[in-house]
Amino acid sequence: MPTIVPPQSPVTFNWESVRGDLAGARLEFTKDPPTVWRFSYFPDFLGFRSKIVQRIVGILYVPDQHMSIDGSQFNQGASSAPTNSYLYYIMGPLAGSSGPKDGVVVGVGTAEFCASIRDMLRSINPSVEMLITQGDLDAFVPGSAVVRFETIGADHPFCFSTKEEQMFRILEDQSYSQSTRLCTALLAMFPYIREELSKRMEIVEDHHSPEEDQTTITFMGSGHGALDPGKRLTLLAIYLLAPAYSRRERLHEQISRRAQAASIPNQMPFYDAAKTDDLINAIQWKVGSMIALVDDVLAMIICRTIDGMTNPDAKIHELASASDLVRSGAIQPLAGALLDQARLVYTNYHSTSIHFILPVFELVKESLGENYVTLQSEMTHFATIREVVANSPYMGLRSQLPDQYHIKNNAKLAYLGLLYHQGSLATEEEKASFKEYNVAGIREHISSSADRIMVENIVRVLPEHSTTALATLIQHIPLDRGQLLMSGKAKETQLEVLEILRSRPNRGPWAEEQIEAENSAYAKQLIETGVNMMKNRLNEQFEIRRSMADNLVDPMERRAKIDEAIRWRASILAMFNELAPWTDALPAATRMGQEAIKQESIKRFTTIMQKISGTSDMETDS
């Protein structure tokens, strides 16, 4: 990959270096300052150009005319380029008398090097415009001036702001780092992060011409070369959700399940687990390979508050809901559906261990008193952060966790909580999953061996597990772990835990998913019941219209009326896919929140029923 040349460096080669020559050619940048890339290898340039550059201008400088540059030189394959030979691309856009351009390729070096770059550019694009003559090259005399500069380096974080189809090509291109691809996807889905993101990484703007502004990315896809909708949805789900998972062997199942959930409100196809696995392999996703900054970028999305700030310590009710962001036009509906899924899977991300304290905190106070000597300092400390730990599910979503949340400052209570939970495990699968928690590592944070033994003894005197304690734990552990733990519990226990969590402001990802499943099942039942009722009414109305048409004497008029009735019925049937005085026949809304689902369904049914009843559309002759 090429490297970004920092525009803020006082001695760097940058776009100012070529402004005068471009002005002489009646070309000027329409965006200040453009991004400058430096290339070290020929394949890098070819690959970069084929993905980004459409219309370019070439400028070739020999050192006696302008400069030579001390830095990473350009390698042309088998042998290095001549000393002090460099290749840059300045990403425009430019405006000029000869039409818009996307950027400028700049070669700096010997006459031979500049000639080779000129020929290379013309082989790539025969219409490339060169702002240097053969006479300039023939008159070359080596110079000695050297301009030194610093580069950010290949690992400097950057992402692209680009048009929709180009964005999806970048997501599948392994020549870019995983972090670059991820942040490109996140910026496209959640444009409200742009201002904050630009302070943390380089955003490379890709406009194909100056008159083309960035258009809204809808993610629905159309036109030649567009990816199929299922692949688009799954790619976006991978880049948004995959960092939450630490186990590659189950990643495809988790992503497919989340993509399916996001597909329902948007009526989009999704990839099953097998196809998702193929796509994860195709983009070479590497679990655990993200730079720390990605956590902060995810927080900009997930921890967006009602007042437009990023706050990982925010409570659930303080966050801007996905539906509100969609209604305000801040994000597209598909991004909203994926945001809902992200808020499920990132619950207690990087902060699971500290949440094991919550079920035992009150038990310790009741059984031993909050001033019990071994735990006194940690009990006092945890009391100051308990509100955040209990009610801020994204407190760990940041590159640097504040010191007060570090497990080293809560090690005894965390160790106690883990041991207490371990005592409740019943199935072998639960016990195997528990091994993933770093219990030994937390134990090592307790410096005194006597304190470790004391904690191990304390757990034996705490009351046996209650359903309330289990609910508190389930509320504060990640979705996949909650699913695994609850799958081994009796159905009665699951329902009891769900009822406890249903009444809490922060219900946790497991309960949210259960409630979502309840609502989805209820919505499906509503639609099935309503559609059956309307199909019966539709068939009755169609037979009436067909009978009236059959009674017409004129054969042509009779045929026309029958065709009209058939088209009318087809138009009604089509409306069923889009989803009333007869609402009493619909299933009752038994759960809080389902009444809203029922009312929305009724509105959609009413439109169709009115059309069936003949109050609009075709009117039969009497």
GROMACS .gro file of C-alpha atoms in nm, residues 182-524:
model
  343
  182LEU     CA    1  -1.399  -0.132   0.848
  183CYS     CA    2  -1.386   0.245   0.901
  184THR     CA    3  -1.482   0.302   0.536
  185ALA     CA    4  -1.794   0.090   0.591
  186LEU     CA    5  -1.878   0.260   0.920
  187LEU     CA    6  -1.844   0.610   0.775
  188ALA     CA    7  -2.072   0.515   0.485
  189MET     CA    8  -2.338   0.370   0.716
  190PHE     CA    9  -2.315   0.637   0.986
  191PRO     CA   10  -2.214   0.969   0.828
  192TYR     CA   11  -2.282   1.155   1.153
  193ILE     CA   12  -1.941   1.035   1.279
  194ARG     CA   13  -1.750   1.225   1.006
  195GLU     CA   14  -1.651   1.532   1.206
  196GLU     CA   15  -1.531   1.334   1.508
  197LEU     CA   16  -1.368   1.066   1.292
  198SER     CA   17  -1.171   1.323   1.090
  199LYS     CA   18  -0.991   1.426   1.410
  200ARG     CA   19  -0.867   1.070   1.462
  201MET     CA   20  -0.777   0.949   1.113
  202GLU     CA   21  -0.728   1.063   0.755
  203ILE     CA   22  -1.051   1.057   0.553
  204VAL     CA   23  -0.962   1.025   0.186
  205GLU     CA   24  -1.231   1.188  -0.026
  206ASP     CA   25  -1.299   1.016  -0.356
  207HIS     CA   26  -1.495   1.239  -0.592
  208HIS     CA   27  -1.475   1.132  -0.954
  209SER     CA   28  -1.521   1.487  -1.074
  210PRO     CA   29  -1.562   1.822  -0.901
  211GLU     CA   30  -1.925   1.867  -1.002
  212GLU     CA   31  -2.025   1.534  -0.845
  213ASP     CA   32  -2.114   1.576  -0.481
  214GLN     CA   33  -2.136   1.276  -0.252
  215THR     CA   34  -2.475   1.115  -0.293
  216THR     CA   35  -2.667   0.945  -0.015
  217ILE     CA   36  -2.569   0.581   0.022
  218THR     CA   37  -2.886   0.372   0.045
  219PHE     CA   38  -2.714   0.028   0.035
  220MET     CA   39  -2.992  -0.113  -0.182
  221GLY     CA   40  -2.782  -0.145  -0.499
  222SER     CA   41  -2.881  -0.100  -0.861
  223GLY     CA   42  -2.730  -0.084  -1.205
  224HIS     CA   43  -2.455  -0.275  -1.379
  225GLY     CA   44  -2.198  -0.434  -1.150
  226ALA     CA   45  -2.394  -0.380  -0.829
  227LEU     CA   46  -2.354  -0.650  -0.565
  228ASP     CA   47  -2.658  -0.858  -0.485
  229PRO     CA   48  -2.850  -0.724  -0.182
  230GLY     CA   49  -2.776  -1.027   0.035
  231LYS     CA   50  -2.403  -0.981  -0.010
  232ARG     CA   51  -2.425  -0.607   0.058
  233LEU     CA   52  -2.612  -0.663   0.382
  234THR     CA   53  -2.375  -0.937   0.496
  235LEU     CA   54  -2.062  -0.734   0.417
  236LEU     CA   55  -2.193  -0.441   0.620
  237ALA     CA   56  -2.290  -0.674   0.906
  238ILE     CA   57  -1.941  -0.828   0.910
  239TYR     CA   58  -1.759  -0.497   0.929
  240LEU     CA   59  -1.992  -0.353   1.194
  241LEU     CA   60  -2.042  -0.659   1.414
  242ALA     CA   61  -1.746  -0.896   1.372
  243PRO     CA   62  -1.510  -0.704   1.606
  244ALA     CA   63  -1.743  -0.799   1.893
  245TYR     CA   64  -1.661  -1.168   1.855
  246SER     CA   65  -1.344  -1.342   1.967
  247ARG     CA   66  -1.408  -1.692   1.829
  248ARG     CA   67  -1.367  -1.746   1.455
  249GLU     CA   68  -1.531  -2.091   1.454
  250ARG     CA   69  -1.876  -1.947   1.533
  251LEU     CA   70  -1.841  -1.606   1.370
  252HIS     CA   71  -2.031  -1.695   1.052
  253GLU     CA   72  -2.329  -1.824   1.253
  254GLN     CA   73  -2.341  -1.512   1.470
  255ILE     CA   74  -2.313  -1.271   1.176
  256SER     CA   75  -2.573  -1.457   0.970
  257ARG     CA   76  -2.819  -1.451   1.261
  258ARG     CA   77  -2.770  -1.077   1.313
  259ALA     CA   78  -2.795  -1.005   0.938
  260GLN     CA   79  -3.120  -1.201   0.924
  261ALA     CA   80  -3.262  -0.992   1.208
  262ALA     CA   81  -3.158  -0.670   1.029
  263SER     CA   82  -3.307  -0.792   0.701
  264ILE     CA   83  -3.662  -0.830   0.832
  265PRO     CA   84  -3.765  -0.462   0.865
  266ASN     CA   85  -3.592  -0.380   0.536
  267GLN     CA   86  -3.732  -0.681   0.347
  268MET     CA   87  -3.384  -0.770   0.221
  269PRO     CA   88  -3.232  -1.110   0.147
  270PHE     CA   89  -2.944  -1.224   0.366
  271TYR     CA   90  -2.671  -1.487   0.347
  272ASP     CA   91  -2.710  -1.808   0.543
  273ALA     CA   92  -2.427  -1.925   0.771
  274ALA     CA   93  -2.246  -2.120   0.497
  275LYS     CA   94  -2.241  -1.830   0.249
  276THR     CA   95  -2.147  -1.591   0.529
  277ASP     CA   96  -1.852  -1.817   0.613
  278ASP     CA   97  -1.740  -1.807   0.248
  279LEU     CA   98  -1.760  -1.427   0.248
  280ILE     CA   99  -1.565  -1.396   0.574
  281ASN     CA  100  -1.293  -1.614   0.422
  282ALA     CA  101  -1.300  -1.420   0.094
  283ILE     CA  102  -1.230  -1.086   0.263
  284GLN     CA  103  -0.972  -1.258   0.489
  285TRP     CA  104  -1.127  -1.134   0.812
  286LYS     CA  105  -0.886  -1.179   1.101
  287VAL     CA  106  -1.036  -1.202   1.449
  288GLY     CA  107  -0.869  -0.972   1.701
  289SER     CA  108  -0.655  -0.782   1.451
  290MET     CA  109  -0.817  -0.438   1.480
  291ILE     CA  110  -0.622  -0.133   1.589
  292ALA     CA  111  -0.733   0.015   1.923
  293LEU     CA  112  -0.878   0.322   1.750
  294VAL     CA  113  -1.157   0.106   1.606
  295ASP     CA  114  -1.314   0.078   1.952
  296ASP     CA  115  -1.341   0.458   1.964
  297VAL     CA  116  -1.496   0.465   1.615
  298LEU     CA  117  -1.752   0.206   1.719
  299ALA     CA  118  -1.830   0.419   2.025
  300MET     CA  119  -1.899   0.718   1.798
  301ILE     CA  120  -2.173   0.506   1.639
  302ILE     CA  121  -2.315   0.303   1.926
  303CYS     CA  122  -2.274   0.556   2.209
  304ARG     CA  123  -2.435   0.846   2.021
  305THR     CA  124  -2.645   1.036   2.273
  306ILE     CA  125  -2.968   1.225   2.219
  307ASP     CA  126  -2.772   1.553   2.224
  308GLY     CA  127  -2.531   1.431   1.954
  309MET     CA  128  -2.231   1.347   2.174
  310THR     CA  129  -2.025   1.029   2.209
  311ASN     CA  130  -2.049   0.898   2.564
  312PRO     CA  131  -1.968   0.533   2.650
  313ASP     CA  132  -2.094   0.597   3.005
  314ALA     CA  133  -2.441   0.696   2.880
  315LYS     CA  134  -2.743   0.503   3.003
  316ILE     CA  135  -2.974   0.333   2.755
  317HIS     CA  136  -3.240   0.606   2.772
  318GLU     CA  137  -2.976   0.873   2.704
  319LEU     CA  138  -2.876   0.721   2.369
  320ALA     CA  139  -3.025   0.831   2.038
  321SER     CA  140  -3.241   0.543   1.919
  322ALA     CA  141  -3.186   0.393   1.577
  323SER     CA  142  -3.543   0.477   1.479
  324ASP     CA  143  -3.496   0.843   1.574
  325LEU     CA  144  -3.173   0.861   1.373
  326VAL     CA  145  -3.354   0.714   1.071
  327ARG     CA  146  -3.650   0.951   1.109
  328SER     CA  147  -3.419   1.251   1.128
  329GLY     CA  148  -3.240   1.144   0.810
  330ALA     CA  149  -2.907   1.094   0.990
  331ILE     CA  150  -2.885   0.732   0.872
  332GLN     CA  151  -3.058   0.504   0.624
  333PRO     CA  152  -3.308   0.237   0.740
  334LEU     CA  153  -3.066  -0.051   0.684
  335ALA     CA  154  -2.800   0.121   0.894
  336GLY     CA  155  -3.065   0.171   1.163
  337ALA     CA  156  -3.148  -0.200   1.167
  338LEU     CA  157  -2.780  -0.289   1.192
  339LEU     CA  158  -2.732  -0.033   1.471
  340ASP     CA  159  -2.997  -0.215   1.673
  341GLN     CA  160  -2.803  -0.539   1.624
  342ALA     CA  161  -2.474  -0.369   1.715
  343ARG     CA  162  -2.620  -0.246   2.042
  344LEU     CA  163  -2.705  -0.606   2.124
  345VAL     CA  164  -2.369  -0.763   2.048
  346TYR     CA  165  -2.148  -0.485   2.192
  347THR     CA  166  -2.322  -0.489   2.531
  348ASN     CA  167  -2.052  -0.503   2.801
  349TYR     CA  168  -1.781  -0.527   2.537
  350HIS     CA  169  -1.437  -0.530   2.708
  351SER     CA  170  -1.607  -0.509   3.048
  352THR     CA  171  -1.760  -0.851   3.111
  353SER     CA  172  -1.558  -0.946   3.419
  354ILE     CA  173  -1.649  -0.639   3.622
  355HIS     CA  174  -2.018  -0.716   3.571
  356PHE     CA  175  -1.985  -1.039   3.767
  357ILE     CA  176  -1.961  -0.817   4.075
  358LEU     CA  177  -2.322  -0.700   4.044
  359PRO     CA  178  -2.494  -1.026   4.154
  360VAL     CA  179  -2.272  -1.058   4.464
  361PHE     CA  180  -2.242  -0.695   4.574
  362GLU     CA  181  -2.569  -0.687   4.771
  363LEU     CA  182  -2.514  -1.044   4.893
  364VAL     CA  183  -2.180  -0.944   5.045
  365LYS     CA  184  -2.339  -0.643   5.216
  366GLU     CA  185  -2.621  -0.855   5.355
  367SER     CA  186  -2.404  -1.151   5.459
  368LEU     CA  187  -2.081  -0.986   5.574
  369GLY     CA  188  -2.148  -0.613   5.587
  370GLU     CA  189  -1.994  -0.354   5.358
  371ASN     CA  190  -1.709  -0.292   5.603
  372TYR     CA  191  -1.581  -0.650   5.596
  373VAL     CA  192  -1.208  -0.592   5.619
  374THR     CA  193  -1.088  -0.804   5.325
  375LEU     CA  194  -1.329  -0.636   5.082
  376GLN     CA  195  -1.385  -0.297   5.242
  377SER     CA  196  -1.176  -0.081   5.008
  378GLU     CA  197  -1.314  -0.246   4.695
  379MET     CA  198  -1.672  -0.230   4.825
  380THR     CA  199  -1.626   0.143   4.882
  381HIS     CA  200  -1.471   0.192   4.538
  382PHE     CA  201  -1.728  -0.018   4.352
  383ALA     CA  202  -2.012   0.174   4.517
  384THR     CA  203  -1.888   0.485   4.331
  385ILE     CA  204  -1.901   0.317   3.989
  386ARG     CA  205  -2.187   0.074   4.044
  387GLU     CA  206  -2.442   0.299   3.872
  388VAL     CA  207  -2.235   0.310   3.553
  389VAL     CA  208  -2.154  -0.062   3.559
  390ALA     CA  209  -2.520  -0.152   3.610
  391ASN     CA  210  -2.678   0.091   3.364
  392SER     CA  211  -2.418   0.182   3.099
  393PRO     CA  212  -2.382  -0.125   2.877
  394TYR     CA  213  -2.115   0.029   2.651
  395MET     CA  214  -1.877   0.156   2.919
  396GLY     CA  215  -1.599  -0.066   2.781
  397LEU     CA  216  -1.632   0.051   2.421
  398ARG     CA  217  -1.320   0.270   2.406
  399SER     CA  218  -0.954   0.228   2.324
  400GLN     CA  219  -0.844   0.317   2.677
  401LEU     CA  220  -1.059   0.209   2.969
  402PRO     CA  221  -1.061   0.465   3.254
  403ASP     CA  222  -0.860   0.352   3.554
  404GLN     CA  223  -1.159   0.326   3.787
  405TYR     CA  224  -1.305   0.051   3.568
  406HIS     CA  225  -0.986  -0.157   3.549
  407ILE     CA  226  -1.025  -0.502   3.697
  408LYS     CA  227  -0.706  -0.457   3.899
  409ASN     CA  228  -0.896  -0.205   4.114
  410ASN     CA  229  -1.188  -0.445   4.161
  411ALA     CA  230  -1.004  -0.778   4.153
  412LYS     CA  231  -1.131  -0.934   4.478
  413LEU     CA  232  -1.495  -0.863   4.406
  414ALA     CA  233  -1.461  -0.974   4.043
  415TYR     CA  234  -1.290  -1.296   4.152
  416LEU     CA  235  -1.566  -1.352   4.408
  417GLY     CA  236  -1.834  -1.291   4.145
  418LEU     CA  237  -1.676  -1.535   3.901
  419LEU     CA  238  -1.642  -1.806   4.164
  420TYR     CA  239  -2.003  -1.749   4.270
  421HIS     CA  240  -2.119  -1.785   3.911
  422GLN     CA  241  -1.903  -2.094   3.861
  423GLY     CA  242  -2.091  -2.263   4.142
  424SER     CA  243  -2.417  -2.230   3.948
  425LEU     CA  244  -2.298  -2.402   3.630
  426ALA     CA  245  -2.484  -2.724   3.561
  427THR     CA  246  -2.406  -2.848   3.209
  428GLU     CA  247  -2.074  -2.945   3.057
  429GLU     CA  248  -2.126  -2.684   2.785
  430GLU     CA  249  -2.170  -2.412   3.046
  431LYS     CA  250  -1.855  -2.524   3.225
  432ALA     CA  251  -1.659  -2.534   2.899
  433SER     CA  252  -1.775  -2.182   2.809
  434PHE     CA  253  -1.679  -2.054   3.154
  435LYS     CA  254  -1.316  -2.152   3.087
  436GLU     CA  255  -1.297  -1.860   2.843
  437TYR     CA  256  -1.309  -1.617   3.134
  438ASN     CA  257  -0.963  -1.533   3.259
  439VAL     CA  258  -1.030  -1.636   3.619
  440ALA     CA  259  -0.664  -1.715   3.687
  441GLY     CA  260  -0.559  -1.377   3.548
  442ILE     CA  261  -0.803  -1.194   3.774
  443ARG     CA  262  -0.684  -1.400   4.070
  444GLU     CA  263  -0.327  -1.285   3.997
  445HIS     CA  264  -0.439  -0.923   4.041
  446ILE     CA  265  -0.492  -1.006   4.411
  447SER     CA  266  -0.139  -0.963   4.544
  448SER     CA  267  -0.194  -1.126   4.884
  449SER     CA  268  -0.230  -1.505   4.883
  450ALA     CA  269  -0.418  -1.475   5.212
  451ASP     CA  270  -0.675  -1.248   5.045
  452ARG     CA  271  -0.718  -1.495   4.759
  453ILE     CA  272  -0.790  -1.776   5.004
  454MET     CA  273  -1.026  -1.551   5.199
  455VAL     CA  274  -1.226  -1.472   4.884
  456GLU     CA  275  -1.245  -1.843   4.800
  457ASN     CA  276  -1.384  -1.905   5.149
  458ILE     CA  277  -1.631  -1.615   5.134
  459VAL     CA  278  -1.805  -1.761   4.829
  460ARG     CA  279  -1.899  -2.066   5.036
  461VAL     CA  280  -2.098  -1.860   5.288
  462LEU     CA  281  -2.298  -1.656   5.038
  463PRO     CA  282  -2.664  -1.757   4.988
  464GLU     CA  283  -2.744  -2.000   4.710
  465HIS     CA  284  -2.817  -1.859   4.367
  466SER     CA  285  -3.155  -1.697   4.328
  467THR     CA  286  -3.339  -1.627   4.006
  468THR     CA  287  -3.288  -1.256   4.069
  469ALA     CA  288  -2.910  -1.304   4.090
  470LEU     CA  289  -2.919  -1.506   3.768
  471ALA     CA  290  -3.124  -1.233   3.599
  472THR     CA  291  -2.873  -0.968   3.707
  473LEU     CA  292  -2.589  -1.172   3.561
  474ILE     CA  293  -2.773  -1.242   3.235
  475GLN     CA  294  -2.853  -0.871   3.209
  476HIS     CA  295  -2.485  -0.782   3.202
  477ILE     CA  296  -2.311  -1.047   2.991
  478PRO     CA  297  -2.274  -1.052   2.610
  479LEU     CA  298  -2.552  -1.198   2.399
  480ASP     CA  299  -2.377  -1.519   2.291
  481ARG     CA  300  -2.279  -1.605   2.648
  482GLY     CA  301  -2.627  -1.527   2.774
  483GLN     CA  302  -2.777  -1.753   2.508
  484LEU     CA  303  -2.546  -2.037   2.606
  485LEU     CA  304  -2.607  -2.002   2.978
  486MET     CA  305  -2.985  -1.976   2.949
  487SER     CA  306  -3.013  -2.264   2.701
  488GLY     CA  307  -2.924  -2.500   2.986
  489LYS     CA  308  -3.191  -2.363   3.218
  490ALA     CA  309  -3.543  -2.499   3.258
  491LYS     CA  310  -3.814  -2.326   3.055
  492GLU     CA  311  -3.976  -2.203   3.377
  493THR     CA  312  -3.647  -2.044   3.486
  494GLN     CA  313  -3.603  -1.877   3.147
  495LEU     CA  314  -3.951  -1.725   3.167
  496GLU     CA  315  -3.896  -1.610   3.525
  497VAL     CA  316  -3.566  -1.443   3.433
  498LEU     CA  317  -3.729  -1.277   3.133
  499GLU     CA  318  -4.012  -1.139   3.346
  500ILE     CA  319  -3.761  -0.993   3.594
  501LEU     CA  320  -3.559  -0.829   3.317
  502ARG     CA  321  -3.865  -0.708   3.129
  503SER     CA  322  -3.932  -0.452   3.403
  504ARG     CA  323  -3.576  -0.313   3.415
  505PRO     CA  324  -3.475  -0.002   3.216
  506ASN     CA  325  -3.162  -0.177   3.086
  507ARG     CA  326  -3.292  -0.525   3.008
  508GLY     CA  327  -2.968  -0.659   2.862
  509PRO     CA  328  -2.907  -0.824   2.522
  510TRP     CA  329  -3.051  -1.168   2.606
  511ALA     CA  330  -3.385  -1.025   2.721
  512GLU     CA  331  -3.394  -0.779   2.431
  513GLU     CA  332  -3.352  -1.065   2.186
  514GLN     CA  333  -3.625  -1.268   2.357
  515ILE     CA  334  -3.863  -0.972   2.344
  516GLU     CA  335  -3.768  -0.909   1.981
  517ALA     CA  336  -3.848  -1.274   1.904
  518GLU     CA  337  -4.184  -1.241   2.082
  519ASN     CA  338  -4.268  -0.929   1.882
  520SER     CA  339  -4.156  -1.087   1.553
  521ALA     CA  340  -4.372  -1.393   1.619
  522TYR     CA  341  -4.665  -1.168   1.708
  523ALA     CA  342  -4.617  -0.958   1.393
  524LYS     CA  343  -4.604  -1.276   1.183
   0.00000   0.00000   0.00000
